[in-house]
Short mmCIF file of C-alpha atoms in Angstrom, two decimals:
data_model
loop_
_atom_site.label_atom_id
_atom_site.label_comp_id
_atom_site.label_asym_id
_atom_site.label_seq_id
_atom_site.Cartn_x
_atom_site.Cartn_y
_atom_site.Cartn_z
CA UNK A 1 -60.69 -165.66 53.72
CA UNK A 2 -61.22 -163.62 56.88
CA UNK A 3 -58.15 -162.77 58.98
CA UNK A 4 -58.09 -163.39 62.74
CA UNK A 5 -56.47 -161.07 65.33
CA UNK A 6 -53.32 -163.14 65.78
CA UNK A 7 -52.56 -163.12 62.06
CA UNK A 8 -53.32 -159.40 61.87
CA UNK A 9 -51.01 -158.44 64.76
CA UNK A 10 -48.11 -160.39 63.21
CA UNK A 11 -48.40 -158.21 60.07
CA UNK A 12 -48.82 -154.78 61.67
CA UNK A 13 -45.14 -153.77 61.29
CA UNK A 14 -45.10 -154.71 57.61
CA UNK A 15 -48.42 -152.90 57.22
CA UNK A 16 -46.95 -149.66 58.64
CA UNK A 17 -44.01 -149.92 56.24
CA UNK A 18 -46.32 -150.77 53.35
CA UNK A 19 -44.46 -153.97 52.62
CA UNK A 20 -47.44 -156.31 52.47
CA UNK A 21 -48.69 -157.77 49.18
CA UNK A 22 -51.85 -156.13 47.89
CA UNK A 23 -54.03 -159.12 48.72
CA UNK A 24 -52.72 -159.35 52.31
CA UNK A 25 -53.09 -155.61 52.83
CA UNK A 26 -56.68 -155.74 51.62
CA UNK A 27 -57.47 -158.56 54.04
CA UNK A 28 -55.78 -156.62 56.92
CA UNK A 29 -57.72 -153.44 56.05
CA UNK A 30 -60.95 -155.40 56.15
CA UNK A 31 -60.06 -156.87 59.55
CA UNK A 32 -59.00 -153.51 61.04
CA UNK A 33 -62.24 -151.90 59.88
CA UNK A 34 -64.24 -154.18 62.17
CA UNK A 35 -61.75 -155.00 65.04
CA UNK A 36 -61.20 -152.30 67.66
CA UNK A 37 -58.54 -154.34 69.52
CA UNK A 38 -56.33 -154.56 66.44
CA UNK A 39 -56.89 -150.87 65.77
CA UNK A 40 -55.56 -150.04 69.25
CA UNK A 41 -52.62 -152.39 68.70
CA UNK A 42 -51.86 -150.68 65.40
CA UNK A 43 -51.85 -147.26 67.08
CA UNK A 44 -49.53 -148.53 69.83
CA UNK A 45 -47.09 -149.98 67.30
CA UNK A 46 -47.20 -146.73 65.31
CA UNK A 47 -46.33 -144.69 68.43
CA UNK A 48 -43.41 -146.95 69.23
CA UNK A 49 -41.95 -146.58 65.76
CA UNK A 50 -42.48 -142.83 65.79
CA UNK A 51 -40.66 -142.61 69.15
CA UNK A 52 -37.78 -144.69 67.87
CA UNK A 53 -37.59 -142.52 64.77
CA UNK A 54 -37.19 -139.42 66.95
CA UNK A 55 -34.14 -140.84 68.78
CA UNK A 56 -31.02 -139.06 67.49
CA UNK A 57 -28.56 -141.24 65.63
CA UNK A 58 -25.30 -141.67 67.60
CA UNK A 59 -22.22 -140.15 66.00
CA UNK A 60 -19.06 -142.34 66.16
CA UNK A 61 -16.24 -140.93 68.27
CA UNK A 62 -13.01 -139.83 66.59
CA UNK A 63 -11.20 -142.42 68.72
CA UNK A 64 -13.38 -145.27 67.53
CA UNK A 65 -11.17 -146.35 64.65
CA UNK A 66 -7.82 -146.18 66.60
CA UNK A 67 -9.40 -147.98 69.55
CA UNK A 68 -10.75 -150.70 67.26
CA UNK A 69 -7.39 -151.32 65.61
CA UNK A 70 -5.64 -151.29 68.99
CA UNK A 71 -8.06 -153.91 70.28
CA UNK A 72 -7.55 -155.94 67.10
CA UNK A 73 -3.77 -155.83 67.51
CA UNK A 74 -4.05 -156.97 71.13
CA UNK A 75 -6.25 -159.86 70.09
CA UNK A 76 -3.76 -160.92 67.41
CA UNK A 77 -0.94 -160.89 69.99
CA UNK A 78 -2.98 -163.08 72.30
CA UNK A 79 -3.69 -165.54 69.51
CA UNK A 80 -0.03 -165.67 68.46
CA UNK A 81 1.14 -166.24 72.03
CA UNK A 82 -1.53 -168.86 72.75
CA UNK A 83 0.83 -171.88 72.30
CA UNK A 84 3.29 -170.34 74.76
CA UNK A 85 0.46 -169.56 77.15
CA UNK A 86 -0.74 -173.13 76.95
CA UNK A 87 2.81 -174.35 77.58
CA UNK A 88 3.11 -172.03 80.58
CA UNK A 89 -0.23 -173.28 81.87
CA UNK A 90 0.93 -176.88 81.49
CA UNK A 91 4.13 -176.07 83.39
CA UNK A 92 2.13 -174.48 86.22
CA UNK A 93 -0.07 -177.55 86.40
CA UNK A 94 3.03 -179.76 86.49
CA UNK A 95 4.49 -177.67 89.34
CA UNK A 96 1.19 -177.94 91.18
CA UNK A 97 1.38 -181.71 90.89
CA UNK A 98 4.97 -181.72 92.14
CA UNK A 99 4.28 -179.37 95.05
CA UNK A 100 3.87 -181.65 98.03
CA UNK A 101 0.61 -181.56 99.85
CA UNK A 102 -2.02 -183.86 101.30
CA UNK A 103 -2.73 -185.35 97.88
CA UNK A 104 0.92 -186.20 97.24
CA UNK A 105 1.35 -187.71 100.68
CA UNK A 106 -1.82 -189.74 100.14
CA UNK A 107 -0.48 -190.94 96.79
CA UNK A 108 2.77 -191.91 98.44
CA UNK A 109 0.92 -193.89 101.12
CA UNK A 110 -1.27 -195.59 98.52
CA UNK A 111 1.82 -196.45 96.51
CA UNK A 112 3.41 -198.13 99.50
CA UNK A 113 0.16 -199.99 100.15
CA UNK A 114 0.02 -201.23 96.57
CA UNK A 115 3.64 -202.37 96.75
CA UNK A 116 2.92 -204.20 99.99
CA UNK A 117 -0.17 -205.91 98.58
CA UNK A 118 1.75 -206.91 95.46
CA UNK A 119 4.51 -208.36 97.59
CA UNK A 120 2.02 -210.41 99.60
CA UNK A 121 0.31 -211.63 96.45
CA UNK A 122 3.55 -212.67 94.82
CA UNK A 123 4.81 -214.41 97.91
CA UNK A 124 1.49 -216.21 98.42
CA UNK A 125 1.20 -217.22 94.78
CA UNK A 126 4.76 -218.50 94.49
CA UNK A 127 5.09 -222.29 94.29
CA UNK A 128 6.16 -223.89 97.54
CA UNK A 129 8.93 -225.68 95.72
CA UNK A 130 10.39 -222.41 94.39
CA UNK A 131 13.94 -221.75 95.52
CA UNK A 132 14.50 -219.25 98.31
CA UNK A 133 16.62 -217.14 95.98
CA UNK A 134 13.54 -216.28 93.88
CA UNK A 135 11.76 -214.86 96.91
CA UNK A 136 14.84 -212.94 97.85
CA UNK A 137 15.07 -211.45 94.39
CA UNK A 138 11.42 -210.39 94.50
CA UNK A 139 11.88 -208.81 97.92
CA UNK A 140 14.99 -207.03 96.73
CA UNK A 141 13.10 -205.64 93.73
CA UNK A 142 10.25 -204.40 95.93
CA UNK A 143 12.68 -202.88 98.40
CA UNK A 144 14.39 -201.07 95.55
CA UNK A 145 11.05 -199.67 94.34
CA UNK A 146 10.17 -198.41 97.82
CA UNK A 147 13.62 -196.84 98.05
CA UNK A 148 13.10 -195.02 94.78
CA UNK A 149 9.70 -193.73 95.94
CA UNK A 150 11.26 -192.34 99.09
CA UNK A 151 13.95 -190.59 97.10
CA UNK A 152 11.31 -189.06 94.82
CA UNK A 153 9.37 -187.85 97.85
CA UNK A 154 12.52 -186.34 99.34
CA UNK A 155 13.39 -184.46 96.16
CA UNK A 156 9.81 -183.18 95.85
CA UNK A 157 9.37 -182.07 99.45
CA UNK A 158 12.77 -180.46 99.88
CA UNK A 159 11.76 -177.59 97.58
CA UNK A 160 8.51 -176.92 99.43
CA UNK A 161 8.01 -173.38 100.79
CA UNK A 162 7.00 -174.84 104.15
CA UNK A 163 9.88 -175.48 106.55
CA UNK A 164 7.86 -178.31 108.10
CA UNK A 165 7.65 -180.09 104.75
CA UNK A 166 11.37 -179.59 104.15
CA UNK A 167 12.09 -181.13 107.55
CA UNK A 168 9.87 -184.04 106.55
CA UNK A 169 11.90 -184.43 103.37
CA UNK A 170 15.18 -184.54 105.28
CA UNK A 171 13.75 -187.16 107.63
CA UNK A 172 13.33 -189.55 104.70
CA UNK A 173 17.11 -189.99 104.56
CA UNK A 174 16.87 -192.12 107.71
CA UNK A 175 14.83 -194.63 105.73
CA UNK A 176 17.25 -194.77 102.82
CA UNK A 177 19.92 -197.44 102.62
CA UNK A 178 21.87 -195.17 100.31
CA UNK A 179 21.59 -191.91 98.42
CA UNK A 180 22.14 -191.13 94.75
CA UNK A 181 23.86 -188.01 93.47
CA UNK A 182 20.59 -186.09 93.09
CA UNK A 183 19.66 -186.66 96.72
CA UNK A 184 23.15 -185.72 97.93
CA UNK A 185 23.18 -182.55 95.83
CA UNK A 186 19.73 -181.57 97.13
CA UNK A 187 20.80 -182.09 100.75
CA UNK A 188 24.04 -180.14 100.32
CA UNK A 189 22.18 -177.29 98.64
CA UNK A 190 19.70 -177.22 101.53
CA UNK A 191 22.55 -177.17 104.06
CA UNK A 192 24.18 -174.23 102.31
CA UNK A 193 21.19 -172.13 101.30
CA UNK A 194 18.05 -172.95 103.30
CA UNK A 195 16.78 -169.90 105.18
CA UNK A 196 15.61 -171.94 108.18
CA UNK A 197 18.29 -172.87 110.72
CA UNK A 198 16.38 -175.89 111.99
CA UNK A 199 16.18 -177.29 108.47
CA UNK A 200 19.92 -176.78 107.97
CA UNK A 201 20.74 -178.49 111.26
CA UNK A 202 18.50 -181.46 110.43
CA UNK A 203 20.12 -181.64 106.99
CA UNK A 204 23.58 -181.64 108.57
CA UNK A 205 22.57 -184.56 110.79
CA UNK A 206 21.24 -186.45 107.77
CA UNK A 207 24.42 -185.82 105.79
CA UNK A 208 26.57 -186.97 108.71
CA UNK A 209 24.85 -190.35 108.44
CA UNK A 210 25.88 -190.48 104.77
CA UNK A 211 29.47 -189.46 105.47
CA UNK A 212 30.75 -192.79 104.13
CA UNK A 213 30.15 -191.25 100.70
CA UNK A 214 33.26 -189.31 99.55
CA UNK A 215 31.05 -186.72 97.84
CA UNK A 216 29.23 -186.05 101.12
CA UNK A 217 32.46 -185.62 103.12
CA UNK A 218 33.85 -183.18 100.58
CA UNK A 219 30.54 -181.31 100.46
CA UNK A 220 30.53 -180.94 104.25
CA UNK A 221 34.03 -179.48 104.17
CA UNK A 222 33.05 -177.03 101.46
CA UNK A 223 29.87 -176.11 103.36
CA UNK A 224 31.90 -174.43 106.12
CA UNK A 225 32.40 -171.28 104.08
CA UNK A 226 28.67 -170.92 103.39
CA UNK A 227 27.47 -170.92 106.99
CA UNK A 228 26.54 -167.70 108.77
CA UNK A 229 24.53 -169.18 111.66
CA UNK A 230 26.52 -169.73 114.90
CA UNK A 231 24.50 -172.88 115.57
CA UNK A 232 25.28 -174.41 112.19
CA UNK A 233 28.93 -173.36 112.37
CA UNK A 234 29.32 -175.01 115.77
CA UNK A 235 27.46 -178.16 114.75
CA UNK A 236 29.47 -178.48 111.55
CA UNK A 237 32.71 -178.12 113.49
CA UNK A 238 31.59 -180.99 115.76
CA UNK A 239 30.82 -183.15 112.74
CA UNK A 240 34.26 -182.49 111.28
CA UNK A 241 35.84 -183.68 114.53
CA UNK A 242 33.66 -186.78 114.71
CA UNK A 243 34.59 -187.65 111.13
CA UNK A 244 38.24 -186.68 111.74
CA UNK A 245 38.09 -184.77 108.47
CA UNK A 246 41.46 -182.99 108.45
CA UNK A 247 40.62 -181.24 105.19
CA UNK A 248 38.35 -179.01 107.25
CA UNK A 249 41.24 -177.46 109.23
CA UNK A 250 41.94 -174.72 106.70
CA UNK A 251 38.24 -173.76 106.23
CA UNK A 252 37.86 -173.67 110.02
CA UNK A 253 40.85 -171.38 110.34
CA UNK A 254 39.36 -169.08 107.72
CA UNK A 255 36.20 -168.95 109.81
CA UNK A 256 38.30 -167.83 112.78
CA UNK A 257 39.44 -164.82 110.79
CA UNK A 258 35.90 -163.51 110.42
CA UNK A 259 35.69 -160.26 112.39
CA UNK A 260 32.10 -160.78 113.54
CA UNK A 261 32.47 -164.41 114.59
CA UNK A 262 30.63 -165.30 117.80
CA UNK A 263 33.03 -165.77 120.70
CA UNK A 264 31.45 -169.04 121.79
CA UNK A 265 31.68 -170.38 118.24
CA UNK A 266 35.27 -169.17 118.07
CA UNK A 267 36.15 -171.22 121.13
CA UNK A 268 34.36 -174.25 119.65
CA UNK A 269 36.27 -173.96 116.36
CA UNK A 270 39.61 -173.55 118.13
CA UNK A 271 38.88 -176.68 120.15
CA UNK A 272 37.86 -178.54 116.99
CA UNK A 273 41.07 -177.56 115.20
CA UNK A 274 43.04 -178.80 118.21
CA UNK A 275 41.29 -182.18 118.13
CA UNK A 276 41.77 -182.50 114.38
CA UNK A 277 45.45 -181.60 114.65
CA UNK A 278 45.97 -184.17 117.42
CA UNK A 279 44.01 -186.81 115.58
CA UNK A 280 41.63 -187.42 118.52
CA UNK A 281 37.86 -187.27 118.05
CA UNK A 282 35.87 -185.20 120.47
CA UNK A 283 33.18 -186.59 122.72
CA UNK A 284 29.89 -187.41 121.03
CA UNK A 285 27.59 -184.39 120.88
CA UNK A 286 24.71 -184.33 123.32
CA UNK A 287 21.16 -184.71 122.08
CA UNK A 288 19.29 -181.45 122.26
CA UNK A 289 15.85 -180.10 121.51
CA UNK A 290 15.20 -178.56 118.04
CA UNK A 291 17.36 -175.51 117.46
CA UNK A 292 16.03 -171.99 117.23
CA UNK A 293 18.25 -169.23 115.97
CA UNK A 294 16.30 -166.61 117.90
CA UNK A 295 17.17 -168.33 121.19
CA UNK A 296 20.88 -168.24 120.51
CA UNK A 297 22.78 -165.65 122.50
CA UNK A 298 25.65 -163.85 120.84
CA UNK A 299 27.42 -163.30 124.20
CA UNK A 300 30.47 -165.40 125.17
CA UNK A 301 28.73 -166.78 128.27
CA UNK A 302 26.28 -168.65 126.02
CA UNK A 303 28.83 -171.27 125.07
CA UNK A 304 27.02 -173.85 127.13
CA UNK A 305 24.04 -173.60 124.80
CA UNK A 306 26.08 -174.59 121.76
CA UNK A 307 26.21 -178.30 122.42
CA UNK A 308 24.95 -179.93 119.24
#
């Protein structure tokens, strides 16, 4: 059978390498003898192969083998550490979920909405003849759930890098009827170690509201030795007087022995020790605007600005 051009061009490479069967080669020879297009295609293919044959063969570098084994060793280390890498990636994702942000605040709001809707549904669906105590128990359970959500939000936000978010966390204590040990420990740690003075002052105010807890009162006394801000030192001295916490007298006296203690704070502490020794609480502190450490003068005549 005669061969067409398409069939012939598919067999040109095998024809050049003499790999065609005798019958196919005879058919291709017959076609090439009468087809100028396929003859030109054959010459073009021949030139390509001759050009490729003239390309020098690359010689492997002496560093090829060491580089290969080094790459292989690195790959094995990556494979062996893959479970740990996956665990680290999971931990990073978990931290991302716990880092407060718009999504977390939205989830918190939706959670409160769901709790509210559930409360309305339960109250509406309750039989009219049900005792009042059942409704009270349901309300108490819902209130407890909301309380737990607020505590979770506080513990999540209080570790946020943003001072604004940490202030938001501290503000949640005003909505709590009580505080568990985790919340108290987080607030005391913030009071002692937070780098932002405004956050520490807000935390001190929140802890003062929880001063009925023995752990909080003791923590406030122990916090005196950790404070280096004149504003926080003065405010904490005022709180000790308001609480009539006589255990704070010795820590306050140790503060007085600090060589670089601000003179205005020194006067405030001396006055506080006097009130605590006499057993008379000082006047209630005046309400002030948010504190700023940079606005606090270290000169004695700035004592008027220390009202907290």
